[in-house]
């Protein structure tokens, strides 16, 4: 979802990403450029981010089985996002900003930092890469995991990044330095979803099933200590 909740980005059964109006479910933008299945997409959490296109602009990232991450600037044609009449789908234009192609396997997860300056991408290559959203350059750290990375989330209040893996491992990192902070070791199945409480003090972790474990588990972790 976009920061104001008005737009939703989805991948398609192909190399396209589409942006929809939540109000009326209308497709308002189609993004082309990937060459394989688009697996993930996420908006930066604030309007008018660095590298955007002026007032009301949005930053959007998409990831694909083509092993690339693409960064887009979206801008309202008229009127600015959040000011359209009730029921009217916003009109958007898109501008490609950067293509980042350092993963050696399909990209499976994306997450912006709370201020939109860092983008984390996770892949089937067992790595999380960190990107400067202004320049599109890779920050110097490659965060290596024990299995494919399936989910990512940044804290809404600081630069804590959480990664979830196919093995069930959950790892906390400092996305500014790439330093590991802590590991959560209670999950035995692939970690499919991660979400922070708005104050950053609680983390929800949802796993899937495996051949050995048939029941999914949702755990909420207290990170206040």
Short mmCIF file of C-alpha atoms in Angstrom, two decimals:
data_model
loop_
_atom_site.label_atom_id
_atom_site.label_comp_id
_atom_site.label_asym_id
_atom_site.label_seq_id
_atom_site.Cartn_x
_atom_site.Cartn_y
_atom_site.Cartn_z
CA UNK A 1 0.00 0.00 0.00
CA UNK A 2 1.04 3.62 -0.59
CA UNK A 3 1.64 5.78 2.51
CA UNK A 4 -1.88 7.25 2.40
CA UNK A 5 -3.51 3.88 1.71
CA UNK A 6 -4.94 4.97 -1.65
CA UNK A 7 -2.83 2.77 -3.94
CA UNK A 8 -1.88 -0.91 -4.08
CA UNK A 9 0.98 -2.41 -6.11
CA UNK A 10 0.85 -6.00 -7.33
CA UNK A 11 2.99 -8.29 -9.42
CA UNK A 12 1.51 -10.11 -12.37
CA UNK A 13 1.84 -13.57 -13.89
CA UNK A 14 4.47 -12.09 -16.14
CA UNK A 15 6.98 -9.22 -16.30
CA UNK A 16 4.53 -6.45 -15.35
CA UNK A 17 3.71 -4.62 -12.13
CA UNK A 18 0.38 -2.85 -11.76
CA UNK A 19 -0.76 -0.06 -9.46
CA UNK A 20 -4.44 -0.04 -8.45
CA UNK A 21 -6.70 2.51 -6.82
CA UNK A 22 -7.95 1.07 -3.51
CA UNK A 23 -11.08 3.22 -3.74
CA UNK A 24 -12.52 1.60 -6.87
CA UNK A 25 -10.07 -1.23 -7.74
CA UNK A 26 -9.19 0.46 -11.04
CA UNK A 27 -5.74 -0.12 -12.54
CA UNK A 28 -4.13 3.32 -12.75
CA UNK A 29 -0.61 2.42 -13.89
CA UNK A 30 1.28 -0.46 -15.52
CA UNK A 31 5.04 -0.65 -15.07
CA UNK A 32 7.14 -2.38 -17.70
CA UNK A 33 10.83 -3.20 -17.76
CA UNK A 34 11.28 -6.50 -15.94
CA UNK A 35 11.87 -9.55 -18.14
CA UNK A 36 10.42 -12.22 -15.84
CA UNK A 37 7.75 -12.68 -13.18
CA UNK A 38 7.38 -9.71 -10.80
CA UNK A 39 7.44 -11.27 -7.34
CA UNK A 40 7.28 -8.30 -4.97
CA UNK A 41 6.66 -4.59 -4.78
CA UNK A 42 6.60 -1.98 -2.05
CA UNK A 43 6.14 1.77 -1.61
CA UNK A 44 8.48 3.97 0.40
CA UNK A 45 6.68 4.89 3.64
CA UNK A 46 6.63 8.66 3.07
CA UNK A 47 5.42 11.03 0.37
CA UNK A 48 7.99 13.24 -1.37
CA UNK A 49 10.99 10.93 -0.74
CA UNK A 50 14.56 11.63 -1.88
CA UNK A 51 14.72 11.11 -5.63
CA UNK A 52 10.98 11.68 -6.05
CA UNK A 53 9.22 13.94 -8.51
CA UNK A 54 8.01 16.86 -6.42
CA UNK A 55 4.93 17.37 -4.22
CA UNK A 56 2.80 14.27 -3.79
CA UNK A 57 5.40 11.99 -5.35
CA UNK A 58 5.95 8.37 -4.37
CA UNK A 59 8.90 6.00 -4.49
CA UNK A 60 8.15 2.41 -5.52
CA UNK A 61 10.39 -0.64 -5.73
CA UNK A 62 9.70 -3.86 -7.63
CA UNK A 63 11.59 -7.17 -7.58
CA UNK A 64 11.54 -10.00 -10.08
CA UNK A 65 12.60 -13.50 -11.00
CA UNK A 66 14.86 -11.75 -13.53
CA UNK A 67 17.16 -11.10 -10.50
CA UNK A 68 16.75 -7.34 -10.65
CA UNK A 69 15.27 -4.64 -8.45
CA UNK A 70 13.78 -1.57 -10.11
CA UNK A 71 13.14 1.77 -8.46
CA UNK A 72 10.40 4.05 -9.79
CA UNK A 73 9.25 7.60 -9.09
CA UNK A 74 5.48 7.99 -9.32
CA UNK A 75 3.89 11.41 -9.55
CA UNK A 76 0.27 12.52 -9.69
CA UNK A 77 -0.76 14.14 -12.95
CA UNK A 78 -3.52 16.17 -11.27
CA UNK A 79 -4.60 16.62 -8.55
CA UNK A 80 -1.92 15.61 -5.97
CA UNK A 81 -2.37 12.31 -4.15
CA UNK A 82 -4.76 12.57 -1.23
CA UNK A 83 -6.68 15.53 -2.71
CA UNK A 84 -8.74 13.84 -5.45
CA UNK A 85 -12.52 13.93 -5.17
CA UNK A 86 -14.10 11.01 -3.39
CA UNK A 87 -14.40 8.00 -5.69
CA UNK A 88 -12.09 9.45 -8.35
CA UNK A 89 -9.09 7.29 -9.27
CA UNK A 90 -5.81 9.23 -9.13
CA UNK A 91 -3.95 9.83 -12.38
CA UNK A 92 -0.28 8.84 -12.18
CA UNK A 93 2.85 9.08 -14.25
CA UNK A 94 5.95 6.93 -13.69
CA UNK A 95 9.63 7.54 -14.18
CA UNK A 96 12.24 4.74 -13.92
CA UNK A 97 15.03 5.76 -11.57
CA UNK A 98 17.42 2.84 -11.12
CA UNK A 99 17.87 -0.81 -12.07
CA UNK A 100 19.85 -2.83 -9.50
CA UNK A 101 21.06 -6.23 -10.71
CA UNK A 102 23.43 -7.66 -8.10
CA UNK A 103 21.40 -10.69 -6.96
CA UNK A 104 22.43 -14.09 -8.34
CA UNK A 105 18.91 -15.53 -7.93
CA UNK A 106 15.28 -14.39 -8.05
CA UNK A 107 14.33 -11.46 -5.81
CA UNK A 108 11.66 -12.45 -3.29
CA UNK A 109 11.33 -9.59 -0.76
CA UNK A 110 11.74 -5.82 -0.47
CA UNK A 111 11.58 -3.28 2.35
CA UNK A 112 12.26 0.47 2.61
CA UNK A 113 13.71 2.04 5.73
CA UNK A 114 11.34 4.30 7.67
CA UNK A 115 12.85 7.43 6.07
CA UNK A 116 12.98 5.96 2.55
CA UNK A 117 16.75 6.37 2.18
CA UNK A 118 17.61 2.63 2.22
CA UNK A 119 16.00 -0.22 0.30
CA UNK A 120 16.65 -3.82 1.33
CA UNK A 121 16.17 -6.65 -1.16
CA UNK A 122 16.20 -10.35 -0.32
CA UNK A 123 16.52 -13.24 -2.71
CA UNK A 124 16.63 -16.95 -3.38
CA UNK A 125 20.43 -16.51 -3.44
CA UNK A 126 20.32 -16.38 0.40
CA UNK A 127 21.43 -12.76 0.48
CA UNK A 128 19.99 -9.42 1.52
CA UNK A 129 21.43 -6.44 -0.33
CA UNK A 130 21.13 -2.82 0.81
CA UNK A 131 20.68 0.04 -1.66
CA UNK A 132 20.94 3.82 -1.50
CA UNK A 133 17.61 4.98 -2.93
CA UNK A 134 18.97 8.32 -4.12
CA UNK A 135 21.85 6.95 -6.20
CA UNK A 136 20.75 3.34 -6.75
CA UNK A 137 24.18 2.18 -5.61
CA UNK A 138 24.69 -0.83 -3.36
CA UNK A 139 25.74 -0.06 0.16
CA UNK A 140 28.83 -2.07 0.97
CA UNK A 141 27.26 -4.93 2.88
CA UNK A 142 25.92 -8.28 1.72
CA UNK A 143 23.90 -9.94 4.48
CA UNK A 144 24.32 -13.69 4.02
CA UNK A 145 21.69 -16.15 5.34
CA UNK A 146 21.47 -19.92 5.75
CA UNK A 147 18.63 -20.31 3.23
CA UNK A 148 16.57 -18.26 0.73
CA UNK A 149 15.20 -14.99 2.12
CA UNK A 150 11.41 -14.87 1.83
CA UNK A 151 10.37 -11.79 3.84
CA UNK A 152 11.76 -8.45 5.00
CA UNK A 153 10.53 -5.56 7.13
CA UNK A 154 12.09 -2.37 8.48
CA UNK A 155 11.18 -0.90 11.83
CA UNK A 156 8.90 2.13 11.43
CA UNK A 157 10.97 4.14 13.93
CA UNK A 158 14.65 3.26 13.38
CA UNK A 159 17.02 1.35 11.07
CA UNK A 160 16.37 -2.15 12.42
CA UNK A 161 15.81 -4.55 9.50
CA UNK A 162 14.30 -8.00 10.02
CA UNK A 163 14.72 -10.87 7.57
CA UNK A 164 12.81 -14.16 7.46
CA UNK A 165 14.15 -17.28 5.77
CA UNK A 166 12.96 -20.52 4.26
CA UNK A 167 14.69 -22.36 7.12
CA UNK A 168 12.58 -20.54 9.74
CA UNK A 169 15.45 -18.29 10.82
CA UNK A 170 14.60 -14.69 11.74
CA UNK A 171 17.48 -12.20 11.95
CA UNK A 172 17.61 -8.57 13.08
CA UNK A 173 20.15 -6.24 11.42
CA UNK A 174 21.24 -2.61 11.51
CA UNK A 175 20.57 -1.57 7.91
CA UNK A 176 22.92 1.42 8.16
CA UNK A 177 25.98 -0.67 9.04
CA UNK A 178 24.94 -4.19 8.00
CA UNK A 179 25.71 -5.46 11.50
CA UNK A 180 23.69 -8.39 12.91
CA UNK A 181 21.77 -7.45 16.07
CA UNK A 182 19.91 -10.57 17.22
CA UNK A 183 18.36 -13.81 16.03
CA UNK A 184 14.91 -15.24 16.84
CA UNK A 185 15.08 -19.03 16.87
CA UNK A 186 11.56 -20.32 17.56
CA UNK A 187 10.29 -20.96 14.01
CA UNK A 188 10.70 -24.27 12.18
CA UNK A 189 8.94 -23.46 8.89
CA UNK A 190 9.53 -20.86 6.14
CA UNK A 191 8.90 -17.33 7.43
CA UNK A 192 6.33 -15.88 5.05
CA UNK A 193 5.34 -12.63 6.75
CA UNK A 194 6.81 -9.98 9.06
CA UNK A 195 5.16 -6.85 10.50
CA UNK A 196 6.04 -4.25 13.14
CA UNK A 197 3.69 -2.47 15.48
CA UNK A 198 3.76 1.28 14.69
CA UNK A 199 5.95 2.02 17.72
CA UNK A 200 8.51 -0.62 16.72
CA UNK A 201 8.24 -2.43 20.06
CA UNK A 202 6.47 -5.58 18.82
CA UNK A 203 7.24 -7.80 15.82
CA UNK A 204 4.78 -10.30 14.35
CA UNK A 205 6.29 -13.31 12.57
CA UNK A 206 4.13 -15.68 10.51
CA UNK A 207 5.46 -18.94 9.12
CA UNK A 208 4.08 -21.41 6.62
CA UNK A 209 4.06 -25.19 6.62
CA UNK A 210 6.56 -27.88 5.64
CA UNK A 211 6.52 -31.61 5.02
CA UNK A 212 7.28 -32.15 8.71
CA UNK A 213 5.11 -29.38 10.22
CA UNK A 214 1.54 -29.07 8.97
CA UNK A 215 0.33 -26.12 11.06
CA UNK A 216 1.28 -22.49 10.52
CA UNK A 217 2.33 -20.39 13.52
CA UNK A 218 2.07 -16.67 14.27
CA UNK A 219 4.31 -15.34 17.03
CA UNK A 220 4.55 -11.81 18.40
CA UNK A 221 7.93 -10.83 19.83
CA UNK A 222 8.58 -8.11 22.40
CA UNK A 223 11.57 -6.06 21.20
CA UNK A 224 11.31 -3.32 23.82
CA UNK A 225 14.16 -4.75 25.89
#
